[in-house]
Amino acid sequence: MEKRTAYCGEITEKFIGQEVILHGWVQKRRDLGGLIFVDLRDREGIVQVVFNPEFSLSALQVAESIRSEFVITVKGKVAARDESVINTKIATGKVEIVASEVTILNRSKTPPFYIEDGVNVSDELRLKYRYLDLRRPEMAETFKMRHTVTRVFRETLNKQGFYDIETPYLTKSTPEGARDYLVPSRVYPGSFYALPQSPQILKQLLMTAGFDKYYQIVRCFRDEDLRGDRQPEFTQVDLETSFLSKEEIQAITEEMLVNVVQEAKGIKVQTPFQRMTYHEAMARFGSDKPDVRFGLELVMISDIVRDVPFKVFTSAIEAGGVVKAINAKQAADKYSRKEIDALGEFVGTYGAKGLAWLKVEENELKGPIAKFFDEAKQVELRAALGAEAGDLLLFAADSESVVAASLGALRVKLGKELELIDESELAFLWVTDWPLFEYDEDANRYVSAHHPFTLPRAEDIPLLEEKPEKAMAEAYDIVLNGYEIGGGSLRIYQKEVQQKMFRALGFTDESAEEQFGFLMDALDYGTPPHGGIALGLDRIVMILAGKTNLRDTIAFPKTGSAVDPLTNAPGEVSLAQLDELGLNIQEKE
Amino acid sequence: MEKRTAYCGEITEKFIGQEVILHGWVQKRRDLGGLIFVDLRDREGIVQVVFNPEFSLSALQVAESIRSEFVITVKGKVAARDESVINTKIATGKVEIVASEVTILNRSKTPPFYIEDGVNVSDELRLKYRYLDLRRPEMAETFKMRHTVTRVFRETLNKQGFYDIETPYLTKSTPEGARDYLVPSRVYPGSFYALPQSPQILKQLLMTAGFDKYYQIVRCFRDEDLRGDRQPEFTQVDLETSFLSKEEIQAITEEMLVNVVQEAKGIKVQTPFQRMTYHEAMARFGSDKPDVRFGLELVMISDIVRDVPFKVFTSAIEAGGVVKAINAKQAADKYSRKEIDALGEFVGTYGAKGLAWLKVEENELKGPIAKFFDEAKQVELRAALGAEAGDLLLFAADSESVVAASLGALRVKLGKELELIDESELAFLWVTDWPLFEYDEDANRYVSAHHPFTLPRAEDIPLLEEKPEKAMAEAYDIVLNGYEIGGGSLRIYQKEVQQKMFRALGFTDESAEEQFGFLMDALDYGTPPHGGIALGLDRIVMILAGKTNLRDTIAFPKTGSAVDPLTNAPGEVSLAQLDELGLNIQEKE
């Protein structure tokens, strides 16, 4: 096979007059006036090849048998296209290759779908023929970008003195966190490894070992029921450092992300990134990962409506809840009563029992609850919400968490519908000062808001025993355009603090020792103060590539039921394999 | 915490007079004449800190409570050491830090073994306290080198236009190759994923997808009984390209390895690497991965001894076997009769029924079999083996494979014992022209010498049906100092060839379709000619770091029974977990 001289997508005017050799796939063949035109595609783009009997009859004859997706080698001379047939949509649109030789390297059946962007085909079919789906230019672009993103993360960390250190995938199942994928042991039948949900403890032990700065771009596994944006395996940019402050770790993270955005998108992002406490984010945006590209903030109006005679408001407040509102500027005309009712149903899925509303007119407020507001209250409300004629005011009254969830989701929905979001903007945000625990109603105990190794604020350590719900964590999440793209924290490095943490989580000292004894041991042997962060690579690529589904950023993803339609994994295995592992499959009931 | 100004190991004379802040671990504390000396260690090395009451009494008082492996922060001024106490063994040996402040960041119990190189401690204990073991300077060095090696592999491939693309770890179990690690599915109880033994098929599908140049530094898994140099999970530098020749893929591989050796060891390796066919390697060295740093080659002497009246030789030849010899130059005096008998036992483990020998003297050959050689035969033998007075000649007579295995192993043993090996040399070697199949006596069928996707030599494709044992592969392995460090090949890209291959391996078309249908499909849709290679990262690091065990190159390795003594993986899991997976553990008999 002759050596390629360039990629198809690279052939621009500067090649005119040169002989080139290209390898690629036939995007399209057209026969026109005794000539054959072939659009030849490789990972870098498409170029037009023309077979002209006056130039090479033998090449033309071969070209006659060419079909879509055949793999061919073409030798030819680069020529300028006639002005009249210049294609301004592609980089190679001003030239064409006049073929002197062509070889068919491999044939193709007619693909089950067109190899082009935006083609309407089921996800199942795309995944079954993933090797065809990946040929589409937008997929090729995404994986080129993913490569760049990965490379720049690494280069930044390499320059900063981080060591790339691998941790095992066959590790131990731990009870905290999500459900583990298990791997049966053959040497010890009845025993199991677990695939890691993250290398959290092991990277902490690398700090105990003195490596000082660790990173790894590492696969992690969670056997959860999949939602649209979850996959059973996902990739984390995982780092850990010793002796650094939260602010220093955040600065390293910002440097990585700035470099990544610069190289992947050509955009210069300003640092330091915006910062906001968890409580502020929840109060203003009803979300711990707010999209700060637009306003529509939540405004607390409990004090204003406390004595308004509308029972929904007053009873919520009396029950310890709150009343909040958002002002959809100039949206009064955009939502009919029926459409507003639909918004009410929407917030219902977040627990709200209803959505009160008012439309603002020049001199009055209109809507079902207007009658409850006397003139003084109307003035007060207008002032609090900055309301002007044409605005739509939307109210939720419930517990603080239901109001936050409902109006937070409504805010995002309205932001999209009202086109308030600048899609070209990349709004990074640090969310800081997290609570250490959440109360898990099902388990009837406190669980870690992040993980059990998160350092409590020094002054809150006594709270671990008395009022865990009040304890704050040295944790920081990073948010991009409303997606959580990473979470980090300083870690516990003193044994007595870790013990208190496990106790607060409901472990006995014995059960903590049994599950986490090796970590507790390590804390006995000179573990330095340390902390780190883990970033979700798939999601970062998804946002930068302008995709809305993680599957489009993963070469061979799984479906919502964790199946790979390409290989048909998972599949059956032989009884001999099961016997070696000492396992039986349970009879179905 | 104050910010570190430098690593301990970096403090050389150019820092004299500067104030520095260091974080590190106490290697050793000595009290001497009212002063306290602390060797402070971090990942970059060790520096001496002196606590002098005249300089800071409070620091000295803190230092009094310091013990080995405490984590401390020291602030102090860098001073030149007195000539008399300069330590020429370490980079920081001409200076010391005169401490003005010290803070104990964390304490340590007395470690279970000394944190120093060459310490005599069981592997089990080292692995249980791996975070301490990794503090030893030689371990820190190895992982720094591993980081460099990984980085340079990536940088070279990035520059060459390769995309780093991730493939799934939850994939499908295939019957060819080693034993899979299985992962039970919860969504489909009774179904299993498999952890990949390599991303072989998926990387080929990435070629079908048109990515052109793929690489990944990727974990692979084999559930085999472990030998000293095997681990259940290992790391591969895995690459695949389209449209390139064997020679082009070899050149890319050489460029990577040259760059890696240059940056990791500062050694410039010459290219192109030496090349040798499989048959030549077996004939001359009795090994498909010969260490070519020394001679002691095997010499075929069947023709010479055919009519020598020594039954061991003649009957081996009559049975279709061979007689070969190696000449251990000037080793006659170094091996007593008893020691030669021990060599005989050694080759016995490789199947040889004995080891005949002769010592060469000025005018005669001496030894038990000398009497079978008349003068003419002695002359012939001396000439064939280049024998001179003082040489020791060693003979094996058996089937070709037993002779190769026996003398090949003996050659390596003698090479070490006779100190013929320049340990500083890095001898890379391509072994080419491999047979496509090996006959598996147990399975009573042909199995792939490499894997079922290896391209046969074009002219040998008809042999697949008739004489598979004669078919040669477009395969190339790379060897370093007698270790196979990688294997590559061109791959089958035409469906009919892949079908013939599966038939030759004993698959029916139906069973091939069932197991590899997705690959067969892909071959129907324009798969380009492609090929690649996979290099064993752990082993490359092992050789470059001068280690002899893979465990020393892996941060958290497993023992010979695939156990991690640190985390105690594998471990028991709950019945609830098993129920979710629809599995029962078999009762022990």
PDB file of C-alpha atoms in Angstrom, chain A residues 396-520:
ATOM      1  CA  ALA A 396     -44.013  28.525  45.576  1.00  0.00           C
ATOM      2  CA  ALA A 397     -44.857  27.974  49.224  1.00  0.00           C
ATOM      3  CA  ASP A 398     -43.676  24.847  50.963  1.00  0.00           C
ATOM      4  CA  SER A 399     -40.757  23.511  52.974  1.00  0.00           C
ATOM      5  CA  GLU A 400     -37.501  25.209  52.086  1.00  0.00           C
ATOM      6  CA  SER A 401     -36.239  22.154  50.212  1.00  0.00           C
ATOM      7  CA  VAL A 402     -39.396  21.675  48.147  1.00  0.00           C
ATOM      8  CA  VAL A 403     -39.486  25.365  47.251  1.00  0.00           C
ATOM      9  CA  ALA A 404     -35.835  25.250  46.242  1.00  0.00           C
ATOM     10  CA  ALA A 405     -36.254  22.115  44.127  1.00  0.00           C
ATOM     11  CA  SER A 406     -39.444  23.368  42.477  1.00  0.00           C
ATOM     12  CA  LEU A 407     -38.445  26.914  41.706  1.00  0.00           C
ATOM     13  CA  GLY A 408     -34.872  25.841  40.906  1.00  0.00           C
ATOM     14  CA  ALA A 409     -36.139  23.490  38.206  1.00  0.00           C
ATOM     15  CA  LEU A 410     -38.730  26.007  37.034  1.00  0.00           C
ATOM     16  CA  ARG A 411     -36.023  28.654  36.747  1.00  0.00           C
ATOM     17  CA  VAL A 412     -33.978  26.434  34.412  1.00  0.00           C
ATOM     18  CA  LYS A 413     -37.046  25.561  32.351  1.00  0.00           C
ATOM     19  CA  LEU A 414     -38.037  29.195  31.977  1.00  0.00           C
ATOM     20  CA  GLY A 415     -34.465  30.200  31.244  1.00  0.00           C
ATOM     21  CA  LYS A 416     -34.507  27.909  28.239  1.00  0.00           C
ATOM     22  CA  GLU A 417     -38.019  28.771  27.107  1.00  0.00           C
ATOM     23  CA  LEU A 418     -37.422  32.490  27.371  1.00  0.00           C
ATOM     24  CA  GLU A 419     -34.041  32.111  25.668  1.00  0.00           C
ATOM     25  CA  LEU A 420     -32.210  33.820  28.489  1.00  0.00           C
ATOM     26  CA  ILE A 421     -29.170  31.561  28.138  1.00  0.00           C
ATOM     27  CA  ASP A 422     -26.150  32.503  26.077  1.00  0.00           C
ATOM     28  CA  GLU A 423     -25.234  29.044  24.809  1.00  0.00           C
ATOM     29  CA  SER A 424     -21.735  30.174  23.872  1.00  0.00           C
ATOM     30  CA  GLU A 425     -20.936  31.129  27.457  1.00  0.00           C
ATOM     31  CA  LEU A 426     -19.017  28.856  29.805  1.00  0.00           C
ATOM     32  CA  ALA A 427     -19.969  29.817  33.344  1.00  0.00           C
ATOM     33  CA  PHE A 428     -17.725  28.079  35.855  1.00  0.00           C
ATOM     34  CA  LEU A 429     -18.708  28.363  39.487  1.00  0.00           C
ATOM     35  CA  TRP A 430     -17.272  27.055  42.739  1.00  0.00           C
ATOM     36  CA  VAL A 431     -19.877  26.022  45.276  1.00  0.00           C
ATOM     37  CA  THR A 432     -18.266  26.010  48.706  1.00  0.00           C
ATOM     38  CA  ASP A 433     -19.080  25.572  52.382  1.00  0.00           C
ATOM     39  CA  TRP A 434     -21.124  22.412  52.102  1.00  0.00           C
ATOM     40  CA  PRO A 435     -22.899  20.674  54.940  1.00  0.00           C
ATOM     41  CA  LEU A 436     -20.968  17.608  56.009  1.00  0.00           C
ATOM     42  CA  PHE A 437     -24.020  15.360  56.239  1.00  0.00           C
ATOM     43  CA  GLU A 438     -27.413  14.810  54.751  1.00  0.00           C
ATOM     44  CA  TYR A 439     -30.143  12.995  56.620  1.00  0.00           C
ATOM     45  CA  ASP A 440     -31.180   9.837  54.809  1.00  0.00           C
ATOM     46  CA  GLU A 441     -34.849   9.227  55.592  1.00  0.00           C
ATOM     47  CA  ASP A 442     -34.743   5.657  54.264  1.00  0.00           C
ATOM     48  CA  ALA A 443     -31.699   4.634  56.255  1.00  0.00           C
ATOM     49  CA  ASN A 444     -32.836   6.726  59.223  1.00  0.00           C
ATOM     50  CA  ARG A 445     -29.342   8.063  59.763  1.00  0.00           C
ATOM     51  CA  TYR A 446     -26.933  10.700  58.588  1.00  0.00           C
ATOM     52  CA  VAL A 447     -24.997   9.987  55.423  1.00  0.00           C
ATOM     53  CA  SER A 448     -22.050  11.881  54.021  1.00  0.00           C
ATOM     54  CA  ALA A 449     -23.010  14.696  51.677  1.00  0.00           C
ATOM     55  CA  HIS A 450     -19.751  13.945  49.827  1.00  0.00           C
ATOM     56  CA  HIS A 451     -17.959  10.931  51.337  1.00  0.00           C
ATOM     57  CA  PRO A 452     -16.883   9.818  54.805  1.00  0.00           C
ATOM     58  CA  PHE A 453     -13.329  11.112  54.349  1.00  0.00           C
ATOM     59  CA  THR A 454     -14.273  14.769  53.925  1.00  0.00           C
ATOM     60  CA  LEU A 455     -12.634  17.045  56.475  1.00  0.00           C
ATOM     61  CA  PRO A 456     -15.059  18.887  58.739  1.00  0.00           C
ATOM     62  CA  ARG A 457     -14.377  22.555  59.377  1.00  0.00           C
ATOM     63  CA  ALA A 458     -12.010  22.562  62.370  1.00  0.00           C
ATOM     64  CA  GLU A 459     -14.419  24.457  64.610  1.00  0.00           C
ATOM     65  CA  ASP A 460     -17.235  22.026  63.717  1.00  0.00           C
ATOM     66  CA  ILE A 461     -15.518  18.841  64.843  1.00  0.00           C
ATOM     67  CA  PRO A 462     -17.287  18.931  68.225  1.00  0.00           C
ATOM     68  CA  LEU A 463     -20.603  19.088  66.310  1.00  0.00           C
ATOM     69  CA  LEU A 464     -20.025  15.606  64.875  1.00  0.00           C
ATOM     70  CA  GLU A 465     -21.322  14.101  68.076  1.00  0.00           C
ATOM     71  CA  GLU A 466     -23.895  16.663  69.076  1.00  0.00           C
ATOM     72  CA  LYS A 467     -25.391  18.308  66.008  1.00  0.00           C
ATOM     73  CA  PRO A 468     -24.046  16.642  62.896  1.00  0.00           C
ATOM     74  CA  GLU A 469     -26.574  18.497  60.739  1.00  0.00           C
ATOM     75  CA  LYS A 470     -24.840  21.755  61.627  1.00  0.00           C
ATOM     76  CA  ALA A 471     -21.323  20.597  60.759  1.00  0.00           C
ATOM     77  CA  MET A 472     -19.807  22.126  57.655  1.00  0.00           C
ATOM     78  CA  ALA A 473     -17.286  20.481  55.349  1.00  0.00           C
ATOM     79  CA  GLU A 474     -14.073  21.700  53.788  1.00  0.00           C
ATOM     80  CA  ALA A 475     -15.627  20.767  50.454  1.00  0.00           C
ATOM     81  CA  TYR A 476     -15.906  22.513  47.125  1.00  0.00           C
ATOM     82  CA  ASP A 477     -17.802  21.455  44.029  1.00  0.00           C
ATOM     83  CA  ILE A 478     -17.258  22.917  40.629  1.00  0.00           C
ATOM     84  CA  VAL A 479     -20.179  23.683  38.370  1.00  0.00           C
ATOM     85  CA  LEU A 480     -20.273  24.497  34.675  1.00  0.00           C
ATOM     86  CA  ASN A 481     -23.448  25.837  33.075  1.00  0.00           C
ATOM     87  CA  GLY A 482     -25.619  24.132  35.659  1.00  0.00           C
ATOM     88  CA  TYR A 483     -23.856  20.771  35.591  1.00  0.00           C
ATOM     89  CA  GLU A 484     -21.775  19.562  38.492  1.00  0.00           C
ATOM     90  CA  ILE A 485     -18.477  18.749  36.788  1.00  0.00           C
ATOM     91  CA  GLY A 486     -16.425  17.963  39.848  1.00  0.00           C
ATOM     92  CA  GLY A 487     -16.270  17.652  43.573  1.00  0.00           C
ATOM     93  CA  GLY A 488     -13.405  18.058  45.933  1.00  0.00           C
ATOM     94  CA  SER A 489     -12.499  18.510  49.542  1.00  0.00           C
ATOM     95  CA  LEU A 490      -9.785  18.476  52.090  1.00  0.00           C
ATOM     96  CA  ARG A 491      -9.656  15.050  53.723  1.00  0.00           C
ATOM     97  CA  ILE A 492      -9.530  13.843  57.270  1.00  0.00           C
ATOM     98  CA  TYR A 493      -5.917  13.025  58.160  1.00  0.00           C
ATOM     99  CA  GLN A 494      -6.200  12.508  61.882  1.00  0.00           C
ATOM    100  CA  LYS A 495      -7.371   9.186  63.203  1.00  0.00           C
ATOM    101  CA  GLU A 496      -9.532  10.538  66.004  1.00  0.00           C
ATOM    102  CA  VAL A 497     -11.450  12.753  63.577  1.00  0.00           C
ATOM    103  CA  GLN A 498     -12.006   9.840  61.210  1.00  0.00           C
ATOM    104  CA  GLN A 499     -13.285   7.774  64.138  1.00  0.00           C
ATOM    105  CA  LYS A 500     -15.746  10.507  65.091  1.00  0.00           C
ATOM    106  CA  MET A 501     -16.873  10.684  61.476  1.00  0.00           C
ATOM    107  CA  PHE A 502     -17.565   6.957  61.289  1.00  0.00           C
ATOM    108  CA  ARG A 503     -19.464   7.099  64.554  1.00  0.00           C
ATOM    109  CA  ALA A 504     -21.588   9.988  63.264  1.00  0.00           C
ATOM    110  CA  LEU A 505     -22.376   7.797  60.237  1.00  0.00           C
ATOM    111  CA  GLY A 506     -23.646   5.038  62.491  1.00  0.00           C
ATOM    112  CA  PHE A 507     -20.615   2.745  62.387  1.00  0.00           C
ATOM    113  CA  THR A 508     -19.501   1.013  65.518  1.00  0.00           C
ATOM    114  CA  ASP A 509     -15.748   1.204  66.036  1.00  0.00           C
ATOM    115  CA  GLU A 510     -15.635  -2.492  65.180  1.00  0.00           C
ATOM    116  CA  SER A 511     -17.529  -2.208  61.910  1.00  0.00           C
ATOM    117  CA  ALA A 512     -15.469   0.834  60.901  1.00  0.00           C
ATOM    118  CA  GLU A 513     -12.311  -1.153  61.653  1.00  0.00           C
ATOM    119  CA  GLU A 514     -13.576  -4.092  59.648  1.00  0.00           C
ATOM    120  CA  GLN A 515     -14.416  -2.028  56.590  1.00  0.00           C
ATOM    121  CA  PHE A 516     -11.817   0.705  56.751  1.00  0.00           C
ATOM    122  CA  GLY A 517      -9.143  -0.725  59.020  1.00  0.00           C
ATOM    123  CA  PHE A 518      -6.405  -0.217  56.477  1.00  0.00           C
ATOM    124  CA  LEU A 519      -7.238   3.485  56.219  1.00  0.00           C
ATOM    125  CA  MET A 520      -7.356   3.813  60.013  1.00  0.00           C
TER     126      MET A 520
END
